PDB file of C-alpha atoms in Angstrom:
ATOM      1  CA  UNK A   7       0.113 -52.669  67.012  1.00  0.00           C
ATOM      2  CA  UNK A   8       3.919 -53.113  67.167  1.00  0.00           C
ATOM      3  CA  UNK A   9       5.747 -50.360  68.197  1.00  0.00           C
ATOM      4  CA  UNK A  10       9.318 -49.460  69.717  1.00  0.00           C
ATOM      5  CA  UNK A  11      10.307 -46.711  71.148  1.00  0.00           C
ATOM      6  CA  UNK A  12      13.339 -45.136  71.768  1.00  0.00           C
ATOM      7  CA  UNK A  13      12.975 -41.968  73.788  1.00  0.00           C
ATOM      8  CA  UNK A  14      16.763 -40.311  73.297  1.00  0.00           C
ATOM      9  CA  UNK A  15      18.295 -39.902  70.106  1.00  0.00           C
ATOM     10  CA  UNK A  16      21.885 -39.120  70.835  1.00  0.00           C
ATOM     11  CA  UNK A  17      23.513 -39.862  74.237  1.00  0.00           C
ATOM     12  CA  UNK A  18      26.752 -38.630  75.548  1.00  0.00           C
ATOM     13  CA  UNK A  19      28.339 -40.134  78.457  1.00  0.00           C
ATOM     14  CA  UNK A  20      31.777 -40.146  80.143  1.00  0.00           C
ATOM     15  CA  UNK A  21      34.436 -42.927  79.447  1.00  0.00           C
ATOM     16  CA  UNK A  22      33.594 -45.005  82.950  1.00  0.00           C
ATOM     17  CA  UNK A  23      30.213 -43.677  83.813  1.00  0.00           C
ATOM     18  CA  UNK A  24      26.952 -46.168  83.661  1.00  0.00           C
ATOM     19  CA  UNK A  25      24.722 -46.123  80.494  1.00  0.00           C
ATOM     20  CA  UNK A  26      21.867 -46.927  79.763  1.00  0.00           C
ATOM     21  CA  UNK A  27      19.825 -46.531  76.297  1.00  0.00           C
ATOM     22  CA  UNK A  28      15.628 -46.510  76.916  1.00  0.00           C
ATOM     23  CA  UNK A  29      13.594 -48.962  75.068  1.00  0.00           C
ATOM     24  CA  UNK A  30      10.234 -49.197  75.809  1.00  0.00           C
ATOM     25  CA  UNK A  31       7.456 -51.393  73.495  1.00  0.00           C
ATOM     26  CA  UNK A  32       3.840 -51.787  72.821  1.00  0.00           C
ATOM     27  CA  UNK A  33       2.846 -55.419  71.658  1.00  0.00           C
ATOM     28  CA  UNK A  34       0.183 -57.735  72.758  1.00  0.00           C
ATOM     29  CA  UNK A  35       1.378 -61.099  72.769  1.00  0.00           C
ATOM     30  CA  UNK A  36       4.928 -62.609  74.700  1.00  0.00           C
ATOM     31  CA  UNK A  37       7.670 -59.771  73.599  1.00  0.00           C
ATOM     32  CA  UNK A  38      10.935 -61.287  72.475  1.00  0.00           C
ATOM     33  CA  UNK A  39      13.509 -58.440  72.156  1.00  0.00           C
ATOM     34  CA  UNK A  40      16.708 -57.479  70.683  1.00  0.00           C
ATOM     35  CA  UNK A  41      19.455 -54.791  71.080  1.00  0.00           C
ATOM     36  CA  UNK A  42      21.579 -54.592  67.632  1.00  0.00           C
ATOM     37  CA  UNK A  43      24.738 -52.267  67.510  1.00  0.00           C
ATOM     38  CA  UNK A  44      26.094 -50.396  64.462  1.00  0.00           C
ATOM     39  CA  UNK A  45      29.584 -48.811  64.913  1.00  0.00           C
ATOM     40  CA  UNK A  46      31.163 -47.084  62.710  1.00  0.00           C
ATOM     41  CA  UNK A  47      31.531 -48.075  58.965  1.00  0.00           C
ATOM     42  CA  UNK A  48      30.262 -51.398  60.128  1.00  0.00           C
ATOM     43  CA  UNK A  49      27.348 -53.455  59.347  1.00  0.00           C
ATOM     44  CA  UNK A  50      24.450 -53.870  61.949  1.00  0.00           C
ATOM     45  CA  UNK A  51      24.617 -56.848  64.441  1.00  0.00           C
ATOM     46  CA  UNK A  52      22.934 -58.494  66.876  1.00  0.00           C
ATOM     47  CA  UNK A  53      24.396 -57.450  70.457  1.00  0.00           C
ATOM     48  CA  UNK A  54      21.978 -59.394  72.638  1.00  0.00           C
ATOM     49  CA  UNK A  55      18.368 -61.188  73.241  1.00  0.00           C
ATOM     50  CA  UNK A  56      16.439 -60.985  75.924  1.00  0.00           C
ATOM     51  CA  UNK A  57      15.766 -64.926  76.017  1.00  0.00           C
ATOM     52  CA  UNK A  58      19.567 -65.845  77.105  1.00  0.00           C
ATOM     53  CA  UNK A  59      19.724 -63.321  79.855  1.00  0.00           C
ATOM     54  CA  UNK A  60      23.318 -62.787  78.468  1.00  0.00           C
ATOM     55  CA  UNK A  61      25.945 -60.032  79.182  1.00  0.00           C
ATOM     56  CA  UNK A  62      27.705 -59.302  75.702  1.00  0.00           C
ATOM     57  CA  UNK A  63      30.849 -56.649  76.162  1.00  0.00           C
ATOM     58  CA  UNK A  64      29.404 -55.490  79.557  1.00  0.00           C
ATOM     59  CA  UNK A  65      25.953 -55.323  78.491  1.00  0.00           C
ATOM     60  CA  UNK A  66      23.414 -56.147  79.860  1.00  0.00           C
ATOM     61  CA  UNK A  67      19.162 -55.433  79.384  1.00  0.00           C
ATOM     62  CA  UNK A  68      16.071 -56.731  81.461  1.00  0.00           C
ATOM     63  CA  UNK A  69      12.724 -57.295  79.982  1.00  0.00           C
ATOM     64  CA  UNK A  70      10.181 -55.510  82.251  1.00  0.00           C
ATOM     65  CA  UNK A  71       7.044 -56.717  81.028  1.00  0.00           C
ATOM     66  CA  UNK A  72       5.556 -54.412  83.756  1.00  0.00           C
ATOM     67  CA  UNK A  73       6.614 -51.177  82.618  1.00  0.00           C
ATOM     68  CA  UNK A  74       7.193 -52.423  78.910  1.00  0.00           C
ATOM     69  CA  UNK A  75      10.340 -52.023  78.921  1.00  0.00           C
ATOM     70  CA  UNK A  76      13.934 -53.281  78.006  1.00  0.00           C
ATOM     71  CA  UNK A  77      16.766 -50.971  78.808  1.00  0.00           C
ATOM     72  CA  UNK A  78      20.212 -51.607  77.935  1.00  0.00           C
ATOM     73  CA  UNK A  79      22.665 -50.887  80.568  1.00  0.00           C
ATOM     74  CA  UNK A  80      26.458 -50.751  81.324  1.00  0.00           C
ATOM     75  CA  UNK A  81      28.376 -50.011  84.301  1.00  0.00           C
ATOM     76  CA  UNK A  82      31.602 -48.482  82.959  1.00  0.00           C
ATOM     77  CA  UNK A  83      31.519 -47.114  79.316  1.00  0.00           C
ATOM     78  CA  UNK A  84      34.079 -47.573  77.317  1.00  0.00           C
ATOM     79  CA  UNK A  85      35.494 -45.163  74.074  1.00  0.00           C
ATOM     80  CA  UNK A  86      34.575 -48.202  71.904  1.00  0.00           C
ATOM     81  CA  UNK A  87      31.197 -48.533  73.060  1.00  0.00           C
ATOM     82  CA  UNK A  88      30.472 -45.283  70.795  1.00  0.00           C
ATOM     83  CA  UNK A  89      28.028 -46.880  68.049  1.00  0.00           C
ATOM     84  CA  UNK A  90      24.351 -46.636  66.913  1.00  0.00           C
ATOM     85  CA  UNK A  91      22.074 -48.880  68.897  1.00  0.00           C
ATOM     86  CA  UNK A  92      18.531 -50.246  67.949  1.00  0.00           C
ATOM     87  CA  UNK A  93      16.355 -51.692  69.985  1.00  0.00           C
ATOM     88  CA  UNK A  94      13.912 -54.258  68.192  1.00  0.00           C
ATOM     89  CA  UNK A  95      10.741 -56.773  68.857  1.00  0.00           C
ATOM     90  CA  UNK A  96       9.903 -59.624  67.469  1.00  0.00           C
ATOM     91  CA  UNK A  97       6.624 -59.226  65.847  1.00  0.00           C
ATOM     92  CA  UNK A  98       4.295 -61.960  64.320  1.00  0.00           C
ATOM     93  CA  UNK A  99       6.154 -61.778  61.084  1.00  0.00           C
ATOM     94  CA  UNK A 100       9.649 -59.724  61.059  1.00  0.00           C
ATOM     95  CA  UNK A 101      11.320 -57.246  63.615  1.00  0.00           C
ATOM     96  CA  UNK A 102      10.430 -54.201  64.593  1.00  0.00           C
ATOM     97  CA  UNK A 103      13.053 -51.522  65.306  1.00  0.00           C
ATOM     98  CA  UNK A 104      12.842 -48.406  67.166  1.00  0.00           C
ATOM     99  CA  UNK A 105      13.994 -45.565  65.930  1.00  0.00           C
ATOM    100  CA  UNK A 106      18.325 -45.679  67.083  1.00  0.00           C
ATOM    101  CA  UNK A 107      20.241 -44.147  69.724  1.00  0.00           C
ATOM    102  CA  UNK A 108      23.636 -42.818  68.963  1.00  0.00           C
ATOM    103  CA  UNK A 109      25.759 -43.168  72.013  1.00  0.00           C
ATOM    104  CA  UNK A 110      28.771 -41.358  71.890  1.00  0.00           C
ATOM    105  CA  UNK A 111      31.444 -42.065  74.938  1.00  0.00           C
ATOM    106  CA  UNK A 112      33.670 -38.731  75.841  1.00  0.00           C
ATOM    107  CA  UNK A 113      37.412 -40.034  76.988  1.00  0.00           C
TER     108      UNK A 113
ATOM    109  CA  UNK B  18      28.466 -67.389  51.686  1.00  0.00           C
ATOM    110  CA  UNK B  19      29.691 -66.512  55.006  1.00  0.00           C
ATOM    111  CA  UNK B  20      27.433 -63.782  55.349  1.00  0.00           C
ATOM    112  CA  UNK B  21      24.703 -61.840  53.585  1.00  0.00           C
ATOM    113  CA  UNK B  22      26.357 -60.009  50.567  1.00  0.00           C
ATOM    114  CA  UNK B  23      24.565 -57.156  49.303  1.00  0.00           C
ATOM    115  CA  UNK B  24      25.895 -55.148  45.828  1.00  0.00           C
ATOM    116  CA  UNK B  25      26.223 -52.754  44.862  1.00  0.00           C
ATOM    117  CA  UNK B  26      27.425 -51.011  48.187  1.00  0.00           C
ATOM    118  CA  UNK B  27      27.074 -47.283  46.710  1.00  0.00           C
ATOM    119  CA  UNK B  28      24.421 -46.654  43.624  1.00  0.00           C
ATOM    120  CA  UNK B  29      24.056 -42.470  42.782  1.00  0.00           C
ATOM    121  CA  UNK B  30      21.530 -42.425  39.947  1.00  0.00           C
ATOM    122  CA  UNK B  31      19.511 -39.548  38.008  1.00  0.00           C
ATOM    123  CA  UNK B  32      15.835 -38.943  39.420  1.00  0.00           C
ATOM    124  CA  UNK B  33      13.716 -41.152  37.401  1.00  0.00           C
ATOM    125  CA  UNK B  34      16.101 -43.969  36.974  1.00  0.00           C
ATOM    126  CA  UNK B  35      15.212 -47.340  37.646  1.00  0.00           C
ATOM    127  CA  UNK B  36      17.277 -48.984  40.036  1.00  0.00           C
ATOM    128  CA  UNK B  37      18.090 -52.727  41.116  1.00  0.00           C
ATOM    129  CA  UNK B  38      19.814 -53.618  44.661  1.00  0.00           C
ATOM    130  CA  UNK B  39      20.603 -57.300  45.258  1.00  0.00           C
ATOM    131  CA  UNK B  40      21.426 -59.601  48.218  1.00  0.00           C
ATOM    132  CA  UNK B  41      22.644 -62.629  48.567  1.00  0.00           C
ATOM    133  CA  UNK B  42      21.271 -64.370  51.915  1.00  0.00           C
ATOM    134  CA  UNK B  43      23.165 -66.617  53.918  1.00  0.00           C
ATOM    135  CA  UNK B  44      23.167 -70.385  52.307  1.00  0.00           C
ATOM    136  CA  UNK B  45      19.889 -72.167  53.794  1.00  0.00           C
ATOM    137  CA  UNK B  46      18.501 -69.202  55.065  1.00  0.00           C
ATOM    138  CA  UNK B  47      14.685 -69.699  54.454  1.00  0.00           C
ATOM    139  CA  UNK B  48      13.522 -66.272  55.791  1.00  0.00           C
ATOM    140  CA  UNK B  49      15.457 -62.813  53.635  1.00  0.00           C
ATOM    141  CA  UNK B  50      14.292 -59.440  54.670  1.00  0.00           C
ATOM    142  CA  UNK B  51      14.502 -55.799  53.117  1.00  0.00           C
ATOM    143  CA  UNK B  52      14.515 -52.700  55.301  1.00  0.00           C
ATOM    144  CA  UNK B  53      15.303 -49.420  54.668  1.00  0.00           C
ATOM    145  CA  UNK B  54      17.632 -47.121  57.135  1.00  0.00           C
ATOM    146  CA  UNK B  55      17.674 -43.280  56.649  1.00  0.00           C
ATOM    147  CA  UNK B  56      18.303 -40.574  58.909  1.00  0.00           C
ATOM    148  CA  UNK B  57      15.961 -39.509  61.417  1.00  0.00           C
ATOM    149  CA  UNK B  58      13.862 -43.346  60.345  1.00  0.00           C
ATOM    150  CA  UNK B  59      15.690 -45.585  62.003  1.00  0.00           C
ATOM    151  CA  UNK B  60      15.268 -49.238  60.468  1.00  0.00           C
ATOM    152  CA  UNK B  61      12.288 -48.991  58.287  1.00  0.00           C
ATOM    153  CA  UNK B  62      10.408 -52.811  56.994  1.00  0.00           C
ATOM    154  CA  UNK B  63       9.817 -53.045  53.505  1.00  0.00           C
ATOM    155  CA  UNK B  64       9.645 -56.594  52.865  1.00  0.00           C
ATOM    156  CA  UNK B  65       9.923 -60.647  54.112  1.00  0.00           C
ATOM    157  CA  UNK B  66      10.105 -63.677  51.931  1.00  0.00           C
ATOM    158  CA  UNK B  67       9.720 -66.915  53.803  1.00  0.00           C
ATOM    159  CA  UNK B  68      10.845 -69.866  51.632  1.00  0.00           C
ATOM    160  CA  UNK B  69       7.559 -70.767  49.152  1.00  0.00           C
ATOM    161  CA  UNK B  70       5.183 -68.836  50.840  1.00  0.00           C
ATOM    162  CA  UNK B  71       3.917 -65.192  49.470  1.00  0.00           C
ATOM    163  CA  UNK B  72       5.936 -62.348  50.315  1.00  0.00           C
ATOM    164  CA  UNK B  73       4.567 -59.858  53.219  1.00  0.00           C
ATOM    165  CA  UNK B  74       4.761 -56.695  51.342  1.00  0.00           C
ATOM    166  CA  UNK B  75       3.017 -54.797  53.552  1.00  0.00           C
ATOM    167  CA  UNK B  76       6.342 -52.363  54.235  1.00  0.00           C
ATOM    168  CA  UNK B  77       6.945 -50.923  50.957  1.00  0.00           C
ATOM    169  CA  UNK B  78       6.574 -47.795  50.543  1.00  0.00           C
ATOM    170  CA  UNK B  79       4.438 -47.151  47.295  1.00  0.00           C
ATOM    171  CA  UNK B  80       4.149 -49.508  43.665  1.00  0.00           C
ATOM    172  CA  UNK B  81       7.433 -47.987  42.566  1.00  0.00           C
ATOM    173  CA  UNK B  82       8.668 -50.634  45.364  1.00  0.00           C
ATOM    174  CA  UNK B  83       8.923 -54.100  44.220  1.00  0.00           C
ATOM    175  CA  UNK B  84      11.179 -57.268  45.123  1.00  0.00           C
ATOM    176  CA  UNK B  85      11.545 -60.868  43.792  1.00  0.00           C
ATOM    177  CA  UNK B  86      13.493 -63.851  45.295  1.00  0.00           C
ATOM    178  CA  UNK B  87      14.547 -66.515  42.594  1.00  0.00           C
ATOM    179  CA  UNK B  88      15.133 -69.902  43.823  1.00  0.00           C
ATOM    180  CA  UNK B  89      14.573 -69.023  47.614  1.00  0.00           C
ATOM    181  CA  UNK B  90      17.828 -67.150  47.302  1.00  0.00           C
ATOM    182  CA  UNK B  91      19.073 -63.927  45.430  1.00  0.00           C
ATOM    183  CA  UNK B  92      16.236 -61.136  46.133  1.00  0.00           C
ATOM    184  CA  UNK B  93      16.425 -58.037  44.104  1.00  0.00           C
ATOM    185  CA  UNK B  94      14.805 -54.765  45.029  1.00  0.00           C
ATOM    186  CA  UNK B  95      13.670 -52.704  42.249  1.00  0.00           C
ATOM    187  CA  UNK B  96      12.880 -48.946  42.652  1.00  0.00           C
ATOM    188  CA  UNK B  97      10.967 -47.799  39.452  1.00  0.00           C
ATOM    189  CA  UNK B  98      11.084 -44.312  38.676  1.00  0.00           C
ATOM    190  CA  UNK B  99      13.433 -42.633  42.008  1.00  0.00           C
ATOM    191  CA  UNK B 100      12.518 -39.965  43.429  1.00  0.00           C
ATOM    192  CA  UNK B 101      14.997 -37.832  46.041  1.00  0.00           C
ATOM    193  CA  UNK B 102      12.998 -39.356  48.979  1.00  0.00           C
ATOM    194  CA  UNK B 103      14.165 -42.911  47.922  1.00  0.00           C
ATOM    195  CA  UNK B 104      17.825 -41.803  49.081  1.00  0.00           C
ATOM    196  CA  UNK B 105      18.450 -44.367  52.169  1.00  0.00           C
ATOM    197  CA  UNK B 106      20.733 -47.195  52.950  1.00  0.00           C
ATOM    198  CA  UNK B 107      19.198 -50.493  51.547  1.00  0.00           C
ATOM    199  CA  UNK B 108      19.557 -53.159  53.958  1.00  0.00           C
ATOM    200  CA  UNK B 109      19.122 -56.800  53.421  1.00  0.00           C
ATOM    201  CA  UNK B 110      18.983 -59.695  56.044  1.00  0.00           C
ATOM    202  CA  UNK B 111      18.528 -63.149  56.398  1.00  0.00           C
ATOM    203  CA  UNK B 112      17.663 -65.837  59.488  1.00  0.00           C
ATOM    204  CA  UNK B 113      17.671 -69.249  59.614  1.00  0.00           C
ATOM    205  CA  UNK B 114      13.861 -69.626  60.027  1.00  0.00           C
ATOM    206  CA  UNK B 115      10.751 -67.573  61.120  1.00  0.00           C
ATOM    207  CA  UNK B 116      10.436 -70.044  63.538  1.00  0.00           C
ATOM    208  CA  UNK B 117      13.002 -69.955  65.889  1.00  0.00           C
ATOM    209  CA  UNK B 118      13.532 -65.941  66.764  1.00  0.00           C
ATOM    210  CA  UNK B 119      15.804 -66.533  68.793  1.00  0.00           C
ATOM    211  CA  UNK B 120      19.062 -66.389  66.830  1.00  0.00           C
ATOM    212  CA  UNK B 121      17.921 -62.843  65.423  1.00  0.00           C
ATOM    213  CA  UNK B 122      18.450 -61.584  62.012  1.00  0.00           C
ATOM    214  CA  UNK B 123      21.971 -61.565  59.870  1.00  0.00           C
ATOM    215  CA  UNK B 124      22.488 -58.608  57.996  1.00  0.00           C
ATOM    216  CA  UNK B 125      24.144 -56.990  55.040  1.00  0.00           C
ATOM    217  CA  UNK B 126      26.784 -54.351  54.990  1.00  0.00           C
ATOM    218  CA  UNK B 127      23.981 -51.901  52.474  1.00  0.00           C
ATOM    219  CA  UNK B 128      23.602 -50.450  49.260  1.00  0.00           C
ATOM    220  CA  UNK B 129      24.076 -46.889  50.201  1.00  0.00           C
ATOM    221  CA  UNK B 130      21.618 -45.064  47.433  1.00  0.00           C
ATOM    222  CA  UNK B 131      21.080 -41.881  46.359  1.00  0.00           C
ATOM    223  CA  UNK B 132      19.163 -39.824  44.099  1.00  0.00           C
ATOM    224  CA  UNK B 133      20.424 -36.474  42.543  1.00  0.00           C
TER     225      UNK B 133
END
C-alpha cells in the first residue's frame, strides 16, 4: 500500500528559527517524492522533488529510504513561509498526498 | 492555456442537486487528475485519465461520482444527487505524461463546493 504520513497538523515556529515539517511513507518500490505548498488564497504548487536534490526558497528535504522518510527543512523561517504544505509520493498510477501541515511563522 | 483552468471557482447548490465542475488541462497534457481537498482530508484521489486509455476510477467516492474527458481534454466531474458530505474543494490537475514524474503535477485554482 501507498501511504503518507504527516505526523503534525499545525506548526508554529518563530520568524528565524529552523523548521522542519515530518513526512514519513510506506511504499514498496523506488519512492519518488514531492513537497507542494499552498499559501494563502493561492492554488497548490509544486515546491520541490526529491530527484533534483534542489533548495527552492531555503528549502530543502532528504529522502531517507532508511527511516522512510523525507522531511522538509529550513534554517531561518521567514513570515512568508506561513502556507499549507503536503507532502506526496509517486505511486504506480497518480500521487499520493499526506494529510497537510499548516505552518504558521510568528514575527 | 497557461495553466489548468477550473470553473466554476464557487458552486453552493440545494442537497440533491446535480452538479457539474469542469477543468481545462494544460494544452498537451496527456495525464488530467481529480482530487478532492476538505478539511481534516488533506488531498483526497478521485480520479486519472491518461490519454486513450480507461480511466482509474478507483478514488471516487461512491456511483454518485462520475467524470468524462472529451477529446483528451475538458474533464467534467459530475456529482449526482449531493449530499452535505460532498462539500470540499474540487481540484483538478494535469502533467505532461505518466511517464516522466518528475516534473510533478500542475494544478487548478478549485471549485470551492458546497451543499446546504
Amino acid at each position: 500500500a501507498q501511504r503518507v504520513t504527516q505526523p503534525e497538523k499545525l506548526l508554529s515556529v518563530f520568524k528565524g528559527a529552523p523548521v522542519e515539517l515530518k513526512c514519513n511513507y510506506s511504499y514498496s518500490g523506488s519512492p519518488e517524492l514531492f513537497w507542494y505548498v499552498q499559501y494563502s488564497r493561492q492554488r497548490l504548487q509544486l515546491l520541490l522533488r526529491h530527484i533534483s536534490r534542489e533548495s527552492i526558497k531555503g528549502f530543502t528535504a532528504d529522502l531517507n529510504k532508511g527511516e522512510t522518510s523525507f522531511h522538509l527543512k529550513k534554517p531561518f523561517a521567514q513570515e512568508e513561509d506561513s502556507a499549507m504544505y503536503y507532502c506526496a509520493l509517486q505511486g504506480a498510477q497518480k500521487l499520493v498526498f499526506g494529510q497537510g501541515t499548516r505552518l504558521t511563522i510568528n514575527p | 492555456g497557461a495553466g489548468v483552468s477550473q470553473s466554476p471557482s464557487n458552486k453552493v447548490t440545494e442537497k440533491g442537486k446535480d452538479v457539474e465542475l469542469r477543468c481545462d488541462p494544460i494544452s498537451g497534457h496527456t495525464a488530467l487528475y481529480w482530487y478532492r481537498q476538505s478539511l481534516g482530508q488533506g488531498l483526497e484521489f478521485l480520479i486519472y485519465f491518461q490519454g486513450n486509455s480507461a480511466p482509474d476510477k478507483s478514488g471516487l467516492p461512491s456511483d454518485r461520482f462520475s467524470a468524462e474527458r472529451t477529446g483528451g481534454s475538458v474533464s467534467t466531474l459530475t456529482i449526482q444527487r449531493t449530499q452535505q458530505e460532498d462539500s470540499a474543494v474540487y481540484l483538478c490537475a494535469s502533467s505532461p505524461d505518466r511517464g516522466i514524474v518528475s516534473y510533478g503535477y500542475t494544478f487548478g485554482s478549485g471549485t470551492r463546493l458546497t451543499v446546504v
